[in-house]
Short mmCIF file of N, CA and C in Angstrom, two decimals:
data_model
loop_
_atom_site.label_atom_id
_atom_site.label_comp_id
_atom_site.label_asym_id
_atom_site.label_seq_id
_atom_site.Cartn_x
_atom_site.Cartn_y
_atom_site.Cartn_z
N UNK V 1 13.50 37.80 4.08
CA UNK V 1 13.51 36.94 2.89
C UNK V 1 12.27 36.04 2.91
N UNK V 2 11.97 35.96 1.47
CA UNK V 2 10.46 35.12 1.71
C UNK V 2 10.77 33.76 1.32
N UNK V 3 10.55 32.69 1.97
CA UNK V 3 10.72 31.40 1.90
C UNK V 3 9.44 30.37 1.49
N UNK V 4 8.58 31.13 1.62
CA UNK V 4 7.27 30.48 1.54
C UNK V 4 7.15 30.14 -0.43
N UNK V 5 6.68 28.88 -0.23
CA UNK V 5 6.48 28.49 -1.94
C UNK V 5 5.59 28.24 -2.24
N UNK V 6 4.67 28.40 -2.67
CA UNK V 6 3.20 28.47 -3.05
C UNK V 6 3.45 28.05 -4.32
N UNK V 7 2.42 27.08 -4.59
CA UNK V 7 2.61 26.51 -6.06
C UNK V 7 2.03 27.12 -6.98
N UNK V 8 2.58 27.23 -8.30
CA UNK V 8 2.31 28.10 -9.59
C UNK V 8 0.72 27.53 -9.80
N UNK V 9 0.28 25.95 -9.72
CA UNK V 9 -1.14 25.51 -10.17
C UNK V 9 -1.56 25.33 -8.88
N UNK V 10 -2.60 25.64 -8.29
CA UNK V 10 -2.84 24.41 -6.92
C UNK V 10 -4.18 23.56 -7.58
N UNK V 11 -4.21 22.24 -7.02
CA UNK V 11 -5.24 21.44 -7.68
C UNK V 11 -6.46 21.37 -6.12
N UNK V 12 -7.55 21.76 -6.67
CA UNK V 12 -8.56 21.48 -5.22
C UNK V 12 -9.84 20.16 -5.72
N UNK V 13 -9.89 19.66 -5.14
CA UNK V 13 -11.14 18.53 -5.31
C UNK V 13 -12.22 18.77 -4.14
N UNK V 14 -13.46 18.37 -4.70
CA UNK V 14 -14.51 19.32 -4.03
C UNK V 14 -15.39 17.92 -4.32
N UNK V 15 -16.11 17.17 -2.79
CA UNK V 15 -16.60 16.44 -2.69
C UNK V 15 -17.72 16.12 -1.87
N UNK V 16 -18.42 15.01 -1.22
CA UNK V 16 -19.65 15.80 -0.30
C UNK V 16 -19.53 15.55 1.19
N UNK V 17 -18.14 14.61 1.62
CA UNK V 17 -17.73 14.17 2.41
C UNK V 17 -16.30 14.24 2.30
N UNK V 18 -15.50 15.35 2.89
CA UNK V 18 -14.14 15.27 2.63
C UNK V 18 -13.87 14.56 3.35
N UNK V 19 -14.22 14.45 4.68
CA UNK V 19 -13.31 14.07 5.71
C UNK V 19 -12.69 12.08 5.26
N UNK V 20 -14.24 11.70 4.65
CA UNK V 20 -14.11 10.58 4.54
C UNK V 20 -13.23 10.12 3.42
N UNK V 21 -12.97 11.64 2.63
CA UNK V 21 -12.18 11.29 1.00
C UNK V 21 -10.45 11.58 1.52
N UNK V 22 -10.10 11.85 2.53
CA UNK V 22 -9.50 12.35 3.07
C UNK V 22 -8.45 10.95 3.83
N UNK V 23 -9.40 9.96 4.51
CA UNK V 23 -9.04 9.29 4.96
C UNK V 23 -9.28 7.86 3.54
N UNK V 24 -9.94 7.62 2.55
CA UNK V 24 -9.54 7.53 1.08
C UNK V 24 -8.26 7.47 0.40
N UNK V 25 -7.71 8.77 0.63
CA UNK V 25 -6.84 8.91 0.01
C UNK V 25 -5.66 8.70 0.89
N UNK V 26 -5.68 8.56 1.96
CA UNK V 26 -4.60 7.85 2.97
C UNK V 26 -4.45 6.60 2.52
N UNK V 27 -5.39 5.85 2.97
CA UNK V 27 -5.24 4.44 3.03
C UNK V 27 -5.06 4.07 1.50
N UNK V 28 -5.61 4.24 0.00
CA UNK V 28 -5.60 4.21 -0.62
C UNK V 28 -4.27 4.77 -1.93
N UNK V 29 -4.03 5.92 -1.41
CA UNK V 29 -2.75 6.35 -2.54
C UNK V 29 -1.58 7.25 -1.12
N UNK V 30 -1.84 6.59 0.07
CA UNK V 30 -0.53 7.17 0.95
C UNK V 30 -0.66 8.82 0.95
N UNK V 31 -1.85 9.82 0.74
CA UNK V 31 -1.86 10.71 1.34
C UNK V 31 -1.71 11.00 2.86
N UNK V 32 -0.69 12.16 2.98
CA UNK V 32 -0.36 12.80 4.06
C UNK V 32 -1.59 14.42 3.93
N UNK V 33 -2.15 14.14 5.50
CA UNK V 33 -2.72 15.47 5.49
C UNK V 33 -2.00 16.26 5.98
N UNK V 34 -1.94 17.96 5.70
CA UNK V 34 -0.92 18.87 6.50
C UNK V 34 -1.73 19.59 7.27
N UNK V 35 -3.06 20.24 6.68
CA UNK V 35 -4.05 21.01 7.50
C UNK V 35 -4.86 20.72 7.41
N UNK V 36 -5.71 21.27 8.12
CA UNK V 36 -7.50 21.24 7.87
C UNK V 36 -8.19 22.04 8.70
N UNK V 37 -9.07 22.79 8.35
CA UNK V 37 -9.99 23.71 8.72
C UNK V 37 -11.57 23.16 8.87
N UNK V 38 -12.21 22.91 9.68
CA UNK V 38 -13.06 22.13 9.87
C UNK V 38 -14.63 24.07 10.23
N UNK V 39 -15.35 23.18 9.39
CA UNK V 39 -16.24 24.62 9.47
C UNK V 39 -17.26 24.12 10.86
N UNK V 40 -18.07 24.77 11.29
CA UNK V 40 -18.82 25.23 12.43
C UNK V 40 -19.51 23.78 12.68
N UNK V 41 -20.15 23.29 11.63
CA UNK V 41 -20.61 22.31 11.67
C UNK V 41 -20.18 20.59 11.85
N UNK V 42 -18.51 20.76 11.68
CA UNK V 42 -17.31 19.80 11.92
C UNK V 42 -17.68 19.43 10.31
N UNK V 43 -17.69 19.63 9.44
CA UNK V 43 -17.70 19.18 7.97
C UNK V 43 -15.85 19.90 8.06
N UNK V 44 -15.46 19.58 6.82
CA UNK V 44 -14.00 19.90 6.48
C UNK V 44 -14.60 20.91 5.64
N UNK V 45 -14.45 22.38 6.02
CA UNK V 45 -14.71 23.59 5.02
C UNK V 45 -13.20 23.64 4.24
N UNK V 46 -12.02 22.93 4.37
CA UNK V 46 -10.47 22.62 3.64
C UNK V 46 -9.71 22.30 4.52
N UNK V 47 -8.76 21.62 3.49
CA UNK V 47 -7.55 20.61 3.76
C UNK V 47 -6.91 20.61 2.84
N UNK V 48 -5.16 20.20 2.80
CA UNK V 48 -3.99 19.96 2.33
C UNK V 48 -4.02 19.27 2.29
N UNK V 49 -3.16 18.52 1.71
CA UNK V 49 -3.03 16.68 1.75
C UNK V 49 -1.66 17.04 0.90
N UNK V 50 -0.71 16.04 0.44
CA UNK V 50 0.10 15.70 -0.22
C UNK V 50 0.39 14.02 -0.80
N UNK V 51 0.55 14.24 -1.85
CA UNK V 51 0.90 12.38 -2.57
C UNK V 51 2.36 12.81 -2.51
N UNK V 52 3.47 12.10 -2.06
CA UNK V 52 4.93 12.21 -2.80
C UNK V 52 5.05 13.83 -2.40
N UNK V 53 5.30 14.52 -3.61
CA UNK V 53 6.13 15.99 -3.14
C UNK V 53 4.59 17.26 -3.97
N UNK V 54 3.59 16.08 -4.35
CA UNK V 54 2.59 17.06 -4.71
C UNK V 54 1.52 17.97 -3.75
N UNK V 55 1.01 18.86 -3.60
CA UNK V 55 0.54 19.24 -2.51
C UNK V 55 -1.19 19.36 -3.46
N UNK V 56 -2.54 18.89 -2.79
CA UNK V 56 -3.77 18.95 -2.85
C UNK V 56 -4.72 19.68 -2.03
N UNK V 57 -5.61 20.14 -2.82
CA UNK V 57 -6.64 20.57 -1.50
C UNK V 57 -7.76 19.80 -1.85
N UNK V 58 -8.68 19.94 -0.47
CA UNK V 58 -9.55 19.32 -0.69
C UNK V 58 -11.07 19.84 0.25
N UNK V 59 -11.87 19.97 -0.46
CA UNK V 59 -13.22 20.61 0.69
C UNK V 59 -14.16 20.06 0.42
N UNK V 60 -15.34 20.28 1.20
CA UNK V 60 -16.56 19.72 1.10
C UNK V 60 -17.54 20.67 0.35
N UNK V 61 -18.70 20.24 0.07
CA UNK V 61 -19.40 21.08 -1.34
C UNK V 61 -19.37 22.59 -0.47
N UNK V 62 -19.71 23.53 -1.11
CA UNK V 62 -20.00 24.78 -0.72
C UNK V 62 -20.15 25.98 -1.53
N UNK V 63 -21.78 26.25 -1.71
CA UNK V 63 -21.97 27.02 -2.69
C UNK V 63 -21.56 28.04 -2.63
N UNK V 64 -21.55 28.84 -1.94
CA UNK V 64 -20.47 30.23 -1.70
C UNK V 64 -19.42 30.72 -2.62
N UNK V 65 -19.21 29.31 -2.51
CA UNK V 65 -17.51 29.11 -3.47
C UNK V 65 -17.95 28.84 -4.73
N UNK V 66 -18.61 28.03 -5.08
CA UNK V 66 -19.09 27.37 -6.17
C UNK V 66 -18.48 25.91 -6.43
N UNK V 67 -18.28 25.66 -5.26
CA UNK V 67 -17.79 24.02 -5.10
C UNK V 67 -19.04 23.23 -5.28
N UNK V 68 -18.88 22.17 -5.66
CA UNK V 68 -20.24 21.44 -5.22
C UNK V 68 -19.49 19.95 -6.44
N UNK V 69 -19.70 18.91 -5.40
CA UNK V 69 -19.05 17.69 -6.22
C UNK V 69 -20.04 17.27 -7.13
N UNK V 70 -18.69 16.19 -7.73
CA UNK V 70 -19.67 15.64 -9.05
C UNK V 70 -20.82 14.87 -8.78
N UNK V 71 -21.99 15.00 -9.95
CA UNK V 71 -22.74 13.73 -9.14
C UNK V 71 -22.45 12.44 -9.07
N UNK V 72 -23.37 12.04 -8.13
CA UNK V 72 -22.96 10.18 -7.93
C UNK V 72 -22.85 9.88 -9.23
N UNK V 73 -21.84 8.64 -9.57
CA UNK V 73 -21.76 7.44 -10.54
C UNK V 73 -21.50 8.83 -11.91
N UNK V 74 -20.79 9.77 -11.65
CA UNK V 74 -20.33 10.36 -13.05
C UNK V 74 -18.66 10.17 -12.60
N UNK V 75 -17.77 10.67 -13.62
CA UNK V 75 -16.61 10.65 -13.77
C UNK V 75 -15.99 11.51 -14.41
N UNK V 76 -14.25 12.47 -13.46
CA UNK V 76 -14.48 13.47 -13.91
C UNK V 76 -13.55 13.12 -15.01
N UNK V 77 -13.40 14.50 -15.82
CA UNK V 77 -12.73 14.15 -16.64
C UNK V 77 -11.25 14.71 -16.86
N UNK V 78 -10.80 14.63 -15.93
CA UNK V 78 -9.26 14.98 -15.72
C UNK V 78 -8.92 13.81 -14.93
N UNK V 79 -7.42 13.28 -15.10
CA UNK V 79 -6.86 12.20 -14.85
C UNK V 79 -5.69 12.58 -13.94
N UNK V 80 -5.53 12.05 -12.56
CA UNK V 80 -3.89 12.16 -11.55
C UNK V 80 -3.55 11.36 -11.82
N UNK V 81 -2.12 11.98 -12.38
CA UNK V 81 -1.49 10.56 -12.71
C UNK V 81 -0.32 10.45 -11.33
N UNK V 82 0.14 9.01 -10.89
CA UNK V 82 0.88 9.17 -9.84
C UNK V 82 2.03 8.10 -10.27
N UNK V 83 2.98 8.75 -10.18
CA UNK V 83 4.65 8.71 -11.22
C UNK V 83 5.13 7.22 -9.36
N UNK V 84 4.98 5.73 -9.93
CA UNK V 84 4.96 4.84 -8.72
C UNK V 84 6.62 3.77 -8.94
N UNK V 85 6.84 3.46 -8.21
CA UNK V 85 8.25 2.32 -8.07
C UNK V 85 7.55 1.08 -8.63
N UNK V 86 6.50 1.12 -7.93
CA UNK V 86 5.72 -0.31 -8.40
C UNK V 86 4.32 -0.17 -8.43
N UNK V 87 4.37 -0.24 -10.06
CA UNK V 87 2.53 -0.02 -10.68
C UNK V 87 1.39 -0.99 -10.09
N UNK V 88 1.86 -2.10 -10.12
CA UNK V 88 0.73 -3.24 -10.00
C UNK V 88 0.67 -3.36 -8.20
N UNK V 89 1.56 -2.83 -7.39
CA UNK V 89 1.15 -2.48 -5.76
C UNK V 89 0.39 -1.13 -5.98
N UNK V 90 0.84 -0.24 -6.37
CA UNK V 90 0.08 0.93 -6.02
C UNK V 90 -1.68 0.90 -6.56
N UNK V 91 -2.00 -0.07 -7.76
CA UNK V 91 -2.91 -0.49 -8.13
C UNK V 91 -3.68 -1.32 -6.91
N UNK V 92 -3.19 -2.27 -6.41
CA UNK V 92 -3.72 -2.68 -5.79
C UNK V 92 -4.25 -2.56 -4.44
N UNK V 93 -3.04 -1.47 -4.31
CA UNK V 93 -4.19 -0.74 -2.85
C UNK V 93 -4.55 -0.11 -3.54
N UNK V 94 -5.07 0.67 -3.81
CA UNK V 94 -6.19 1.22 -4.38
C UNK V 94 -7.50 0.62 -4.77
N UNK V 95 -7.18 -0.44 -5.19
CA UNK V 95 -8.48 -1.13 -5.33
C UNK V 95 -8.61 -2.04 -4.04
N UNK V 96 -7.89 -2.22 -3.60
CA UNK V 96 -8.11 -2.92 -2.20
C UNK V 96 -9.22 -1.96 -1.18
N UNK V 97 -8.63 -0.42 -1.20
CA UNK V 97 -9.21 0.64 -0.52
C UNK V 97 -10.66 1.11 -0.86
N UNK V 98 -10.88 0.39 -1.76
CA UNK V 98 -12.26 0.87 -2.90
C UNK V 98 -12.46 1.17 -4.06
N UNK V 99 -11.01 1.82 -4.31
CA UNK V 99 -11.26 2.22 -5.85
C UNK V 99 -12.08 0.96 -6.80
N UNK V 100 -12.47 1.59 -8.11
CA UNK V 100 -13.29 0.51 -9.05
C UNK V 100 -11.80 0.48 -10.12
N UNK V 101 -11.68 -0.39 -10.10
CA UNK V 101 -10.72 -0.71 -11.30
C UNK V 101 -11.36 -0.39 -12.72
N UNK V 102 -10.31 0.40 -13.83
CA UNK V 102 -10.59 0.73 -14.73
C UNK V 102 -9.56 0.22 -15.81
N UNK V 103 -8.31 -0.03 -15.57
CA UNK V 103 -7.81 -0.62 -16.96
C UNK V 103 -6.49 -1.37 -15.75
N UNK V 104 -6.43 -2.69 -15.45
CA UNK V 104 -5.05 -3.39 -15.08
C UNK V 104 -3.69 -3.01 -15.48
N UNK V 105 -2.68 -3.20 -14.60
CA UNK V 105 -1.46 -2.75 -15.00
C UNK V 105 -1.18 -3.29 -16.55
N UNK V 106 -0.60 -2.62 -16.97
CA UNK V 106 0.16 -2.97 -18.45
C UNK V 106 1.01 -2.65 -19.27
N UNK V 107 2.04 -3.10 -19.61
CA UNK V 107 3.06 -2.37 -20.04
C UNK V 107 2.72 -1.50 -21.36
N UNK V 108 3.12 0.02 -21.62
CA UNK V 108 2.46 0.77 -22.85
C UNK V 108 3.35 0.85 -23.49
N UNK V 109 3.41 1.65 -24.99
CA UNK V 109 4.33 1.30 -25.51
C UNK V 109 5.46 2.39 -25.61
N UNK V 110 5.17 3.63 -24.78
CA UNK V 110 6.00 4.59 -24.61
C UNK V 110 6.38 4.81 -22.87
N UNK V 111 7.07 3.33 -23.12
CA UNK V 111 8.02 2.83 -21.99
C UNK V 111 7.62 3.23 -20.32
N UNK V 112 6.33 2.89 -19.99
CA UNK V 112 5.78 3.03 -19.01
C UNK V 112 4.73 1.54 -18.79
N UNK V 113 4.91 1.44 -17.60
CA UNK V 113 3.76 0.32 -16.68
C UNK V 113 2.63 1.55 -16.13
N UNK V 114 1.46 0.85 -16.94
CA UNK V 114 0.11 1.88 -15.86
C UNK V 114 -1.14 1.50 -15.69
N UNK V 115 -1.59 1.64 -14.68
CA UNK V 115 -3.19 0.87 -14.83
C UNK V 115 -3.73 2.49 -14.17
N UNK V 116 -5.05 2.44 -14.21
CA UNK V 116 -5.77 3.31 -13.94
C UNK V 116 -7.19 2.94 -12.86
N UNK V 117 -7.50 3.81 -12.05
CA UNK V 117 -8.86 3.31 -11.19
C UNK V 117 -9.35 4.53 -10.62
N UNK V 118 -10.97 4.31 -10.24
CA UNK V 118 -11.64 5.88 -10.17
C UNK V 118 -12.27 5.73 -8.41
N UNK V 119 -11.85 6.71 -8.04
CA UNK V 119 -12.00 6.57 -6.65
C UNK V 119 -13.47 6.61 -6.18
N UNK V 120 -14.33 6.59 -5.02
CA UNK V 120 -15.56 6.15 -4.56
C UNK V 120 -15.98 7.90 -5.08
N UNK V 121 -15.10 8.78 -5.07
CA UNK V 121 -15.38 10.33 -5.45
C UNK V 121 -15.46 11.17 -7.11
N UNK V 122 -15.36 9.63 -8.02
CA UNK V 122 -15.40 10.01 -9.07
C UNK V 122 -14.00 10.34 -10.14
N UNK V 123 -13.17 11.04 -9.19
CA UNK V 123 -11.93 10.96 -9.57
C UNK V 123 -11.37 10.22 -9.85
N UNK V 124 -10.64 10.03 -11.56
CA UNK V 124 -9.81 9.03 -11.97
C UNK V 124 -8.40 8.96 -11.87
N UNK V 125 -7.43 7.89 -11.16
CA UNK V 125 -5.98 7.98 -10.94
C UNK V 125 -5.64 7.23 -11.49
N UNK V 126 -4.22 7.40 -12.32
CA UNK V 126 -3.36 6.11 -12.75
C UNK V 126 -1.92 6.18 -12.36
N UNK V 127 -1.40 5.02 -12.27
CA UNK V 127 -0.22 4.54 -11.50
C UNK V 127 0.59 4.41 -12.73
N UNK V 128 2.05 5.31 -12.91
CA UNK V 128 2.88 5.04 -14.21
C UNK V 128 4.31 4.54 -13.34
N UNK V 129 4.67 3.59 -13.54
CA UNK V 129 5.80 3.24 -13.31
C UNK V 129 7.27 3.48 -14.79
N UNK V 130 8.12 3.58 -14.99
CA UNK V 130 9.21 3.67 -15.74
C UNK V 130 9.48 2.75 -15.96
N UNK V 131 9.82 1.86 -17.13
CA UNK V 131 10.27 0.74 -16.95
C UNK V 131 11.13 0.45 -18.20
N UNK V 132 11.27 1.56 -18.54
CA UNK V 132 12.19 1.63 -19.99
C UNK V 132 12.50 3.71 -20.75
N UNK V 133 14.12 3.68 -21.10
CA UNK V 133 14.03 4.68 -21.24
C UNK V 133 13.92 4.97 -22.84
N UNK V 134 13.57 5.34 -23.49
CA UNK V 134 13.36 5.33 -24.96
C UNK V 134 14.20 6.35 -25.70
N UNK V 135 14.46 6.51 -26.76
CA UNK V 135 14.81 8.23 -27.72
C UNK V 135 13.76 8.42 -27.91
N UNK V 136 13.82 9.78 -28.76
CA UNK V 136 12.59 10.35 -29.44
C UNK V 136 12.46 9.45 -30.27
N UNK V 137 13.74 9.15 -30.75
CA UNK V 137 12.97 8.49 -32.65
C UNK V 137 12.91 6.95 -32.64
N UNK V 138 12.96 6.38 -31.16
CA UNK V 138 12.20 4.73 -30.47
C UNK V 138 10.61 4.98 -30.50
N UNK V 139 10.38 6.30 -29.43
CA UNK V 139 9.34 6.26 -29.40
C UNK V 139 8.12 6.83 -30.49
N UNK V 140 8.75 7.63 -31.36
CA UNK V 140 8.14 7.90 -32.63
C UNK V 140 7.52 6.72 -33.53
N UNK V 141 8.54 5.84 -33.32
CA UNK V 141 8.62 4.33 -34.01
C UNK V 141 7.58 3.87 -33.54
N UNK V 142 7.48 3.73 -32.25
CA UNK V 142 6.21 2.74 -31.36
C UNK V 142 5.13 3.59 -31.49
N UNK V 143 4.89 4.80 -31.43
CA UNK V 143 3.68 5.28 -31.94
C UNK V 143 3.26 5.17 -32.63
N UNK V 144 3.93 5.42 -34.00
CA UNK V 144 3.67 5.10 -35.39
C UNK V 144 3.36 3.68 -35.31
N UNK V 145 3.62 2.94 -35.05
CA UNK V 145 3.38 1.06 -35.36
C UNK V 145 2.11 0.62 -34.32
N UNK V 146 1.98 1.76 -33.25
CA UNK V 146 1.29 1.24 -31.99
C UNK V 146 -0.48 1.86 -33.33
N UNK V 147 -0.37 3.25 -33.59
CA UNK V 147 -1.35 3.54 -34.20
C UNK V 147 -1.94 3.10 -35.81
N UNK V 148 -1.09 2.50 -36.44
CA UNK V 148 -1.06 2.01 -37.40
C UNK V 148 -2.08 0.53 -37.07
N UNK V 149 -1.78 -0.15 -35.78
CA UNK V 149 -2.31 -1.32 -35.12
C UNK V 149 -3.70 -0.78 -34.97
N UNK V 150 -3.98 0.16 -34.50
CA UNK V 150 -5.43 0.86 -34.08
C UNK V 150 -5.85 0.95 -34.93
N UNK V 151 -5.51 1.39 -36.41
CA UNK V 151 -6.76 2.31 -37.67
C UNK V 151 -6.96 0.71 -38.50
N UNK V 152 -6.25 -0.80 -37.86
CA UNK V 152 -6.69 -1.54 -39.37
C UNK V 152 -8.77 -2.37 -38.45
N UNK V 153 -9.21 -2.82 -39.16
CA UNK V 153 -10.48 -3.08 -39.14
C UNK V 153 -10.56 -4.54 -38.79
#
């Protein structure tokens, strides 16, 4: 019987220093590493990591593959979002750890607490806490009134 579960998406991040994004994302958002394969040169040629019950990879550039991180001071443009008990702690290590803060916790209007911050690797994370459960036709309401607020001049 096969027990092994391999995930339907896997997400890989490709940077120029894993090892150091590695220990980043420890101190910073409570990554657990599971493996790592360290290439000839002791660079991290890959690694596992996990946030919560999500599983990550992560390697250092390598053209072979066609890895090769973003450049300095760009930002990518996909967002982790990380589902937290408490938005404004998980924010704050993170920015404690380095991240650059990008928008402070705040309550939104489709019943979530979230702030957002982009790690020293470019990657942008935001922290959603729950803090209200809505219907469809609450939150239809708050959209509609939230965007109605946006289009006046």
């Amino acid at each position: 019987m096969d027990t092994f579960k391999e995930p339907t998406v896997s997400i890989s991040l490709t940077v120029k220093d894993a090892a150091q994004a590695l220990e980043f994302y420890r101190t910073a958002l409570g990554a657990k590493e599971c493996f790592r394969v360290n290439a000839p040169d002791g660079t991290v040629a890959h690694a596992e990591f996990t946030i919560g019950n999500t599983l990550l990879y992560i390697s250092g550039e390598a053209e072979a593959w066609h890895a090769l991180a973003m450049p300095e001071n760009s930002m990518a443009s996909c967002l982790f979002s990380i589902a937290s008990k408490n938005c404004d702690a998980s924010y704050e290590r993170a920015v404690d750890a380095g991240a650059k803060p990008l928008s402070p916790p705040t309550d939104q209007f489709w019943g979530v607490r979230s702030s957002m911050v982009k790690d020293p690797f470019g990657y942008r994370w935001s922290f959603t806490q729950r803090i209200e459960e809505l219907s469809e036709e609450e939150l239809s309401k708050r959209a509609e009134k939230f965007f109605a607020s946006m289009a006046k001049p």
